[in-house]
CSV table of C-alpha atoms in Angstrom, one decimal:
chain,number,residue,atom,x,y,z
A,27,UNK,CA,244.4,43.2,134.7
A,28,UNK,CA,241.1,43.3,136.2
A,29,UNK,CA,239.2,40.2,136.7
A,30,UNK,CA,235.3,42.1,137.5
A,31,UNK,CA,234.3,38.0,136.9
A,32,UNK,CA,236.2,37.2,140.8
A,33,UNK,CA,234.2,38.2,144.1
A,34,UNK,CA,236.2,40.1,146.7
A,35,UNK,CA,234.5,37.7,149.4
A,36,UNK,CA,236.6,37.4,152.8
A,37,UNK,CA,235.6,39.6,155.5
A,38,UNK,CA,235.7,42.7,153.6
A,39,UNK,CA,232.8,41.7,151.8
A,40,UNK,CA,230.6,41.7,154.9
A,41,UNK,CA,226.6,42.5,155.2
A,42,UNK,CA,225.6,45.3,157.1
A,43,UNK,CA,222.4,43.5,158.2
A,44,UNK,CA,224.8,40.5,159.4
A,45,UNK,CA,227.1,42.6,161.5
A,46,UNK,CA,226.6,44.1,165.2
A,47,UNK,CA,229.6,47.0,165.1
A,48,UNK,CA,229.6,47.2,168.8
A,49,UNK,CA,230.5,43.3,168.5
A,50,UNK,CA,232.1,42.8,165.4
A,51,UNK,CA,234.2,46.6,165.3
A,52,UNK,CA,234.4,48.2,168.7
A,53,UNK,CA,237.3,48.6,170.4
A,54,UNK,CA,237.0,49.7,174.3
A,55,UNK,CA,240.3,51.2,175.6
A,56,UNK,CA,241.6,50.2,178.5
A,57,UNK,CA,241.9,51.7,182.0
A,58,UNK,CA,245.9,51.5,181.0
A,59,UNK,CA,245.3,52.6,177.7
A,60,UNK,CA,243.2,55.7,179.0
A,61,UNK,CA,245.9,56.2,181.4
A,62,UNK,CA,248.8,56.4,178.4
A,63,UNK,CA,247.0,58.6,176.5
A,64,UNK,CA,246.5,60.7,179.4
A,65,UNK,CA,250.3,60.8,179.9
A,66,UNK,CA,251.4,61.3,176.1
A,67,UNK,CA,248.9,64.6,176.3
A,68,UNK,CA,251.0,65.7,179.5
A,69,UNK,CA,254.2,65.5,178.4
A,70,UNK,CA,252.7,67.0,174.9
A,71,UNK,CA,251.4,70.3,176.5
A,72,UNK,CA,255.4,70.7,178.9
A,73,UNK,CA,256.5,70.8,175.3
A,74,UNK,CA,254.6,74.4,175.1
A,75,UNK,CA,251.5,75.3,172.8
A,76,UNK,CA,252.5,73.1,169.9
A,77,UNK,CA,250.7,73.5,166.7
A,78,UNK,CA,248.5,70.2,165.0
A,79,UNK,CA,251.9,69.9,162.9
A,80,UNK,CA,254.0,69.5,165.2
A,81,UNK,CA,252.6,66.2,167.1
A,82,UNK,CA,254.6,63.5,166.4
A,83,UNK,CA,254.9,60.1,167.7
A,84,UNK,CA,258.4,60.8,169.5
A,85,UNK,CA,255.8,63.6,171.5
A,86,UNK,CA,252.9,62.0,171.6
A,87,UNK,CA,254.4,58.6,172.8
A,88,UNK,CA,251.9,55.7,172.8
A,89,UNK,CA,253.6,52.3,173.9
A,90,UNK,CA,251.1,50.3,174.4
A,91,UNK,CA,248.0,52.0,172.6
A,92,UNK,CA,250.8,52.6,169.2
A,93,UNK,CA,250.9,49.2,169.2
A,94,UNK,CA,247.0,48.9,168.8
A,95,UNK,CA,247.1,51.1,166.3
A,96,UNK,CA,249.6,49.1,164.2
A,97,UNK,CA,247.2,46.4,164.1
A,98,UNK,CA,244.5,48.3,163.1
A,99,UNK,CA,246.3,49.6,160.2
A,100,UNK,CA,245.7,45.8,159.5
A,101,UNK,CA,242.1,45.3,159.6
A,102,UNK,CA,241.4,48.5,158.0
A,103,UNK,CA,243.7,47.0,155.2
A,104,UNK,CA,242.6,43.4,155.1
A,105,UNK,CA,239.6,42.9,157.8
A,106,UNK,CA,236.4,44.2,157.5
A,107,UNK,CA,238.0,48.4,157.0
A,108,UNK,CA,236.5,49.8,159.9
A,109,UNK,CA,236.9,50.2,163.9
A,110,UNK,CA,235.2,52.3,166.4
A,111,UNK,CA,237.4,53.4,169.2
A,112,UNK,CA,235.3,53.9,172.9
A,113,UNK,CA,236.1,54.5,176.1
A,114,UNK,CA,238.0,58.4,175.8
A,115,UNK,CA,235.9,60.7,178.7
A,116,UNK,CA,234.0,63.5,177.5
A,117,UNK,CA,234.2,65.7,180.4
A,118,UNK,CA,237.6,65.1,181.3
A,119,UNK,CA,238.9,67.0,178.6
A,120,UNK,CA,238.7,70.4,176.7
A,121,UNK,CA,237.8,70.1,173.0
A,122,UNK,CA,241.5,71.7,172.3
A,123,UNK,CA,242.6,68.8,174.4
A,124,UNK,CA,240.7,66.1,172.6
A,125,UNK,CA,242.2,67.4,169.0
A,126,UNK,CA,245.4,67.2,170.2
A,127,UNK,CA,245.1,63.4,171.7
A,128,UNK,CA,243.0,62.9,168.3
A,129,UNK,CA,245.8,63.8,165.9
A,130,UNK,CA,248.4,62.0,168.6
A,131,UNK,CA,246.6,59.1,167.9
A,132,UNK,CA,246.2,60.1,164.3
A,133,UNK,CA,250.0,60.1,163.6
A,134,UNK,CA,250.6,56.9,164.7
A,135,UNK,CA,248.5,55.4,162.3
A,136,UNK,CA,249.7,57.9,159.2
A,137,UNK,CA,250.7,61.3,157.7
A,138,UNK,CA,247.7,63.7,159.2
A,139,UNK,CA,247.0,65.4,155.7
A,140,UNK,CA,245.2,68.4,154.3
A,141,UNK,CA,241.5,68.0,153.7
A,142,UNK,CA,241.0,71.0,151.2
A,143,UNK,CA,242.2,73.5,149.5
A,144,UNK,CA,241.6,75.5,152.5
A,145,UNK,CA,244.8,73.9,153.8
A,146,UNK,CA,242.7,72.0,157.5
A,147,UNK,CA,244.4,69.0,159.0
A,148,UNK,CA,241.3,68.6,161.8
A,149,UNK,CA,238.0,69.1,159.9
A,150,UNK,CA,234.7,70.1,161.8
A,151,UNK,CA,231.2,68.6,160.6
A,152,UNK,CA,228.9,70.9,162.0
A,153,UNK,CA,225.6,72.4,160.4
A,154,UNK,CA,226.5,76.0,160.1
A,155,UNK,CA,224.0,76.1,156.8
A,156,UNK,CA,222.8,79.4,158.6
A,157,UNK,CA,225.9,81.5,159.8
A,158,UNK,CA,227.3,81.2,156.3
A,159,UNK,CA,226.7,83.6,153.0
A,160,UNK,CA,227.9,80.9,150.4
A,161,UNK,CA,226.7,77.1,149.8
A,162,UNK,CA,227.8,74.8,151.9
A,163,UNK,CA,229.3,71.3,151.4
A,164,UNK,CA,226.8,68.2,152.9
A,165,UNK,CA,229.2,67.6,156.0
A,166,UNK,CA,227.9,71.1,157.0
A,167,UNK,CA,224.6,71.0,156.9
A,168,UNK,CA,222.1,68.9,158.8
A,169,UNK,CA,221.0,67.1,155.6
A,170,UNK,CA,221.5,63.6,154.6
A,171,UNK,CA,224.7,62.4,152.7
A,172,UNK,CA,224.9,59.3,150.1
A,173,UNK,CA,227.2,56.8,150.6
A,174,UNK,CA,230.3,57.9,148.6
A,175,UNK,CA,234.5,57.9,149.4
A,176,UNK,CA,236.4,60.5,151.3
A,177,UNK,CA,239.8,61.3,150.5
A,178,UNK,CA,243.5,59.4,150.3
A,179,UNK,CA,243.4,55.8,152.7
A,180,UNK,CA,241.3,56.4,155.7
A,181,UNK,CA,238.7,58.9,157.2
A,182,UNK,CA,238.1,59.3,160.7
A,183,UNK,CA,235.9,61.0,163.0
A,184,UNK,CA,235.6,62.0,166.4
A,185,UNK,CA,232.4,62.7,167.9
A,186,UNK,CA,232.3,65.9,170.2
A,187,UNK,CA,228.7,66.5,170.4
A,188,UNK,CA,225.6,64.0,169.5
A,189,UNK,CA,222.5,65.6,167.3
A,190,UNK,CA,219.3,66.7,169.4
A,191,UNK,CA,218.3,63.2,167.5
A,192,UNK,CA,219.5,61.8,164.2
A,193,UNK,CA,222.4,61.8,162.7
A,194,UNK,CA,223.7,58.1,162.8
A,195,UNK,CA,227.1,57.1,160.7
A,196,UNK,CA,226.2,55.0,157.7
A,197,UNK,CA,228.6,52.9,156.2
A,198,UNK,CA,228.7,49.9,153.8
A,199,UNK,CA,231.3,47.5,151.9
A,200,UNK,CA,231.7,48.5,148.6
A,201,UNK,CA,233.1,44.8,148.4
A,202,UNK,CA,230.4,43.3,149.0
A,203,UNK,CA,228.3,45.7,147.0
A,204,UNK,CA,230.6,44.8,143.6
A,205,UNK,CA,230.0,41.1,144.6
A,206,UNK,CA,226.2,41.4,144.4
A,207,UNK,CA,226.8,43.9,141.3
A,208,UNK,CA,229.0,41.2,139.4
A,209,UNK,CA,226.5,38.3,140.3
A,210,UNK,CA,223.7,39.8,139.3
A,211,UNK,CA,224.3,42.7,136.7
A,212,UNK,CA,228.0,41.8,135.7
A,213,UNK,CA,227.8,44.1,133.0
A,214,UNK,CA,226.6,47.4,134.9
A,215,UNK,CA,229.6,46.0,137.4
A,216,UNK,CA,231.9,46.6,134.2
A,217,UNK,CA,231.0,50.0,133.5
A,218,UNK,CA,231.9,51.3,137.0
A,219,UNK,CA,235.1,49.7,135.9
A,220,UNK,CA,235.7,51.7,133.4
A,221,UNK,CA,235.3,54.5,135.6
A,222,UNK,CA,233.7,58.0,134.7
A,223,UNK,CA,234.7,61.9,135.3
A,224,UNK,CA,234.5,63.0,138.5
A,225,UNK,CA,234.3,66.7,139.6
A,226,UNK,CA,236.2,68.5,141.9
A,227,UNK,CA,234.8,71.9,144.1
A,228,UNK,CA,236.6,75.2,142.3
A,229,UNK,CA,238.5,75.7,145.2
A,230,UNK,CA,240.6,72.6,145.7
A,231,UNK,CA,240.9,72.7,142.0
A,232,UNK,CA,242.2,76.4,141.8
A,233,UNK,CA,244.7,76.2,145.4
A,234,UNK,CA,245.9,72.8,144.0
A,235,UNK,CA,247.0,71.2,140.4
A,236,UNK,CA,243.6,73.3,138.8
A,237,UNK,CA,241.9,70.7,137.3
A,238,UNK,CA,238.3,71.1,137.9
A,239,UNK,CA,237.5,67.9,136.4
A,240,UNK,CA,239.5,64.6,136.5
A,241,UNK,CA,241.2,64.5,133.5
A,242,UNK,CA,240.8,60.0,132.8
A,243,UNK,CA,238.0,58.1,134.3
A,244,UNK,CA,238.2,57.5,138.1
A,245,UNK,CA,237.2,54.1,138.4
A,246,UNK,CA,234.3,53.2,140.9
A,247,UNK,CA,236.0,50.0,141.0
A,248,UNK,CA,239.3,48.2,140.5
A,249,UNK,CA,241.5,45.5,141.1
A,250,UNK,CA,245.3,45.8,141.0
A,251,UNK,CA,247.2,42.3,141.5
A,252,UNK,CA,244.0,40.6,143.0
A,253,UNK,CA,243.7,43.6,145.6
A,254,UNK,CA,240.1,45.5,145.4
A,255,UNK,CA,239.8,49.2,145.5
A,256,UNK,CA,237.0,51.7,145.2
A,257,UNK,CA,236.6,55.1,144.9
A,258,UNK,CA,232.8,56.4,145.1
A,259,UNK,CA,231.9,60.1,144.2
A,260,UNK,CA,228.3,59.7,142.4
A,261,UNK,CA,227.2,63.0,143.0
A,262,UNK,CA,229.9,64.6,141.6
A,263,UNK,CA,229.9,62.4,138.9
A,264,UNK,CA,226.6,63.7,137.5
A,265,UNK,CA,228.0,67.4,138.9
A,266,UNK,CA,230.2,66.9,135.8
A,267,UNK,CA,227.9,65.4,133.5
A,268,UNK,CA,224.6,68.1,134.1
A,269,UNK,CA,228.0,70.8,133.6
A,270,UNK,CA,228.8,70.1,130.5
A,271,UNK,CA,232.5,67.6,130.6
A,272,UNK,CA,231.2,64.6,129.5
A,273,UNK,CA,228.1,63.1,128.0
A,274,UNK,CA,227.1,60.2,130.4
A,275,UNK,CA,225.7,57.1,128.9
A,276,UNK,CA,222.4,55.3,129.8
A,277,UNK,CA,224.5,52.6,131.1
A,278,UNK,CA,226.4,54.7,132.9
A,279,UNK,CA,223.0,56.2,134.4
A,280,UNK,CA,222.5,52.9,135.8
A,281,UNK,CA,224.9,51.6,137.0
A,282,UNK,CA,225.0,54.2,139.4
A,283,UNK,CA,221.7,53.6,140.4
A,284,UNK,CA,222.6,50.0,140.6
A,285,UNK,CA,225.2,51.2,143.1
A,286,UNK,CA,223.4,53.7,145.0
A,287,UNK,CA,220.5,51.5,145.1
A,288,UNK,CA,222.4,48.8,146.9
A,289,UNK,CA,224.3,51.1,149.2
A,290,UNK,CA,221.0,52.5,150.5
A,291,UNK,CA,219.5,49.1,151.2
A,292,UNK,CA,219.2,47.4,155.0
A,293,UNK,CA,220.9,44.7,153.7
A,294,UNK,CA,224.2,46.2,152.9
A,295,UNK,CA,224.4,49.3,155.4
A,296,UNK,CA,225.1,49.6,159.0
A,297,UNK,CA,224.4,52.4,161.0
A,298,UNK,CA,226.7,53.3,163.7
A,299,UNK,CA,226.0,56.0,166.5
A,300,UNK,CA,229.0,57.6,167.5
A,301,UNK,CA,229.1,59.3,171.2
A,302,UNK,CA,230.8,61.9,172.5
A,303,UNK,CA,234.3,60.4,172.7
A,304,UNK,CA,234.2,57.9,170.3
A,305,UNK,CA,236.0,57.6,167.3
A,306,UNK,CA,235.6,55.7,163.7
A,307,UNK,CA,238.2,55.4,161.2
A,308,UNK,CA,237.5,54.0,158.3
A,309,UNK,CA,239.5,52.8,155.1
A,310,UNK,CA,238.3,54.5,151.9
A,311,UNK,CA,239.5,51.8,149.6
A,312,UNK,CA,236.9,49.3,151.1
A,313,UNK,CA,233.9,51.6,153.2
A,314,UNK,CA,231.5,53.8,151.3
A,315,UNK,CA,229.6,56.1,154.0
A,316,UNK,CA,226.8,58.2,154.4
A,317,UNK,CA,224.9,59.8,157.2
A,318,UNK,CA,221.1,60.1,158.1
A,319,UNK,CA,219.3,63.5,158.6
A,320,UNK,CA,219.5,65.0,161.6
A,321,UNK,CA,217.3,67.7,163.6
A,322,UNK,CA,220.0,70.0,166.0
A,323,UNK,CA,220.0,72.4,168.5
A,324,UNK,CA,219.5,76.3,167.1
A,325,UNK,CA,222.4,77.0,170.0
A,326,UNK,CA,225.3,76.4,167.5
A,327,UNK,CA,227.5,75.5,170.6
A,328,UNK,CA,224.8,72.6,171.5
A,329,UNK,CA,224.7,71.3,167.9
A,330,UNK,CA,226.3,67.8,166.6
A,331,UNK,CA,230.0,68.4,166.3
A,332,UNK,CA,232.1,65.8,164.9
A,333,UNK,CA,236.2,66.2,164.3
A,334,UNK,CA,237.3,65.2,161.1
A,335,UNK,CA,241.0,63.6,160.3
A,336,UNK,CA,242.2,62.3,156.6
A,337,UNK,CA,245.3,59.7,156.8
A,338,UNK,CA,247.7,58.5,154.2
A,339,UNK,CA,249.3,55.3,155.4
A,340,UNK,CA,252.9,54.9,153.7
A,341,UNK,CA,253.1,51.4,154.5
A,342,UNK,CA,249.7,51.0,152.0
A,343,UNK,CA,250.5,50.8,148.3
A,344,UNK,CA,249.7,54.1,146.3
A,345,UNK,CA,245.9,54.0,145.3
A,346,UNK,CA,245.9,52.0,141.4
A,347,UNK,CA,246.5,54.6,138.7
A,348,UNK,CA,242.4,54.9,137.6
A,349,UNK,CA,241.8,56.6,141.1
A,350,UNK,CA,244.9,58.7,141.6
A,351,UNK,CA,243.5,61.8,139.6
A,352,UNK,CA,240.7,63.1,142.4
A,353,UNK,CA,242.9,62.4,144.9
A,354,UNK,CA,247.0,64.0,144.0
A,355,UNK,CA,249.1,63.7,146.4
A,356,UNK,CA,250.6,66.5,144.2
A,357,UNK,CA,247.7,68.9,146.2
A,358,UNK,CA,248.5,68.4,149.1
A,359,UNK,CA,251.6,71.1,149.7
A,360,UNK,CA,249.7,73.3,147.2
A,361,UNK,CA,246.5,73.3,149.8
A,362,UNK,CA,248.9,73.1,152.9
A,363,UNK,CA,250.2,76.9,151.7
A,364,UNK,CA,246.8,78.2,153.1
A,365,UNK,CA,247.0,76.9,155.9
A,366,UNK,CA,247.6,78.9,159.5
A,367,UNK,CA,248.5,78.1,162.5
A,368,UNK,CA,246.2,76.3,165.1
A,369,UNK,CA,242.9,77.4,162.7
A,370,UNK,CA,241.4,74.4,163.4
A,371,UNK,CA,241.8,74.5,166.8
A,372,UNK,CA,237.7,73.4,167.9
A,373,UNK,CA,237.5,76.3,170.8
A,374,UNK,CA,238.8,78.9,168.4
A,375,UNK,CA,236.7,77.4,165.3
A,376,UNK,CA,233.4,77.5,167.5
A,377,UNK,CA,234.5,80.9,168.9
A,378,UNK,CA,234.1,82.3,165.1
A,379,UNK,CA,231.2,80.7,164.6
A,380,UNK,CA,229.5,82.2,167.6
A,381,UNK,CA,229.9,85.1,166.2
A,382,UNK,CA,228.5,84.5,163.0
A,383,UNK,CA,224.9,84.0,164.8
């Protein structure tokens, strides 16, 4: 039963203006750390030119650093839901060779999953707005993004290449955001309870279960045996509205203005600038992010490159039944028939898209 009356409070509900991420959220690895991963990717590559698949954590041992990674399944859980991870060296390694210590670090925390119905496992957010004939997503363009959810339990990214200048990581508490909502506009905090349609892109929808639209309400927020979850997809919210699926209500109008409002205010985000080697994870149930505009290189091997992983964590409980439709785990073998081997692989990826200019 959900309580919307109760604050989330506890660090999850944290103020973006309050924090310092490089204080309150940064973990710097190790000389020993550094050196394990180091190892795990040599013993990885004796094993022969394994695909993304095939990196486990028997092959990609981490004894020490696995352990690090256990615990920040926890804060992502029950902390404050994100962690920035410094200290990997640029220059030391090959953009092939970062993905692969990227999903070896990936699998220790979770089940690397597919991001689309294109079948990826690594994703690439890079501005290739120009080398392409059809529309593309925000993550690939150099435009500004709203603060919304990504898929399953946690998002990550690892930063190959910065911006020529822009292009910081916005990111907020949606806990503390439904805090301020039920405080001061308790009833626009209820209607994002209730949850509204939210539409998918036609080609997740037709490569997996070919629903276009979620077929109940995805709730913006919920509470399932005192736990808080959200699930934030406001422009494709309206997407289905202006198309025709459902008629959305003045309230409903506003409280996602409420929302957005909130998210996009000093006082609830932090911005984060991720450098080359760095990477963020973030848990979905908890984070809403964004990103600022950005002004990039027109060399499309100099522009801002960031590698993007999507992680389900069995040891989570399944995501409460009002935000299960936009994300089946029922799509996930549907998408993962298109994938093929080592596509995502970054020098092969960036090899294609030289082309194209």
């Amino acid at each position: 039963m959900n309580d919307i009356r109760t604050p989330v409070g506890g660090r999850s509900a944290w103020l973006g203006s309050t924090l310092d991420y490089r204080r309150d959220g940064l973990w710097q690895l190790s000389t020993a750390e550094l050196g394990e991963i180091d190892a795990a990717l040599t013993t990885l590559k004796r094993g022969g030119d394994l695909d993304l698949p095939e990196i486990t954590p028997e092959n990609f041992a981490l004894p020490t650093v696995g352990r690090f990674l256990t615990r920040l399944r926890d804060e992502l859980w029950s902390g404050r839901g994100f962690v920035l991870i410094r200290g990997l060296s640029r220059e030391r390694y090959s953009d092939d060779d970062l993905a692969r210590i990227y999903c070896g670090l990936g699998v220790h925390l979770g089940d690397i999953i597919p991001q689309s119905g294109n079948g990826e496992l690594l994703g690439h957010v890079l501005n290739v707005a120009d080398l392409v004939d059809e529309p593309v997503r925000g993550y690939r363009s150099a435009q500004a993004q709203n603060m919304h959810s990504d898929g399953h339990d946690v998002v990550s990214l690892l930063c190959l290449r910065e911006a020529k200048s822009g292009g910081a990581s916005r990111i907020a508490s949606a806990a503390a955001i439904h805090d301020r909502m039920i405080e001061t506009n308790p009833e626009l905090a209820r209607v994002l309870y209730g949850g509204m349609p939210v539409m998918r892109s036609r080609l997740d929808a037709e490569r997996g279960d070919g629903k276009i639209v979620t077929p109940r309400n995805v709730a913006l927020f919920t509470k399932t045996d005192g736990v808080f979850s959200s699930c934030v997809h406001v422009a494709q919210t309206r997407d289905a509205a202006r198309a025709g699926y459902f008629d959305i209500t003045p309230e409903q109008e506003a409280a996602l203005d409420l929302f957005c409002e909130l998210s996009s205010s000093p006082e609830f985000y932090l911005d984060m600038d991720i450098a080359p080697g760095d990477i963020q994870f973030l848990n979905n149930r908890l984070i809403v992010h964004g990103r600022t505009a950005y002004q990039d290189h027109e060399d499309v091997n100099r522009r801002r490159h960031l590698m993007r992983l999507w992680v389900h964590v069995p040891s989570w409980p399944r995501r409460p039944t009002d935000q299960q439709d936009i994300y089946s785990m029922d799509d996930l073998p549907l998408w993962a028939r298109f994938r093929t081997p080592f596509m995502e692989m970054p020098q092969r990826y960036m090899a294609k898209m030289t082309a194209r200019q």
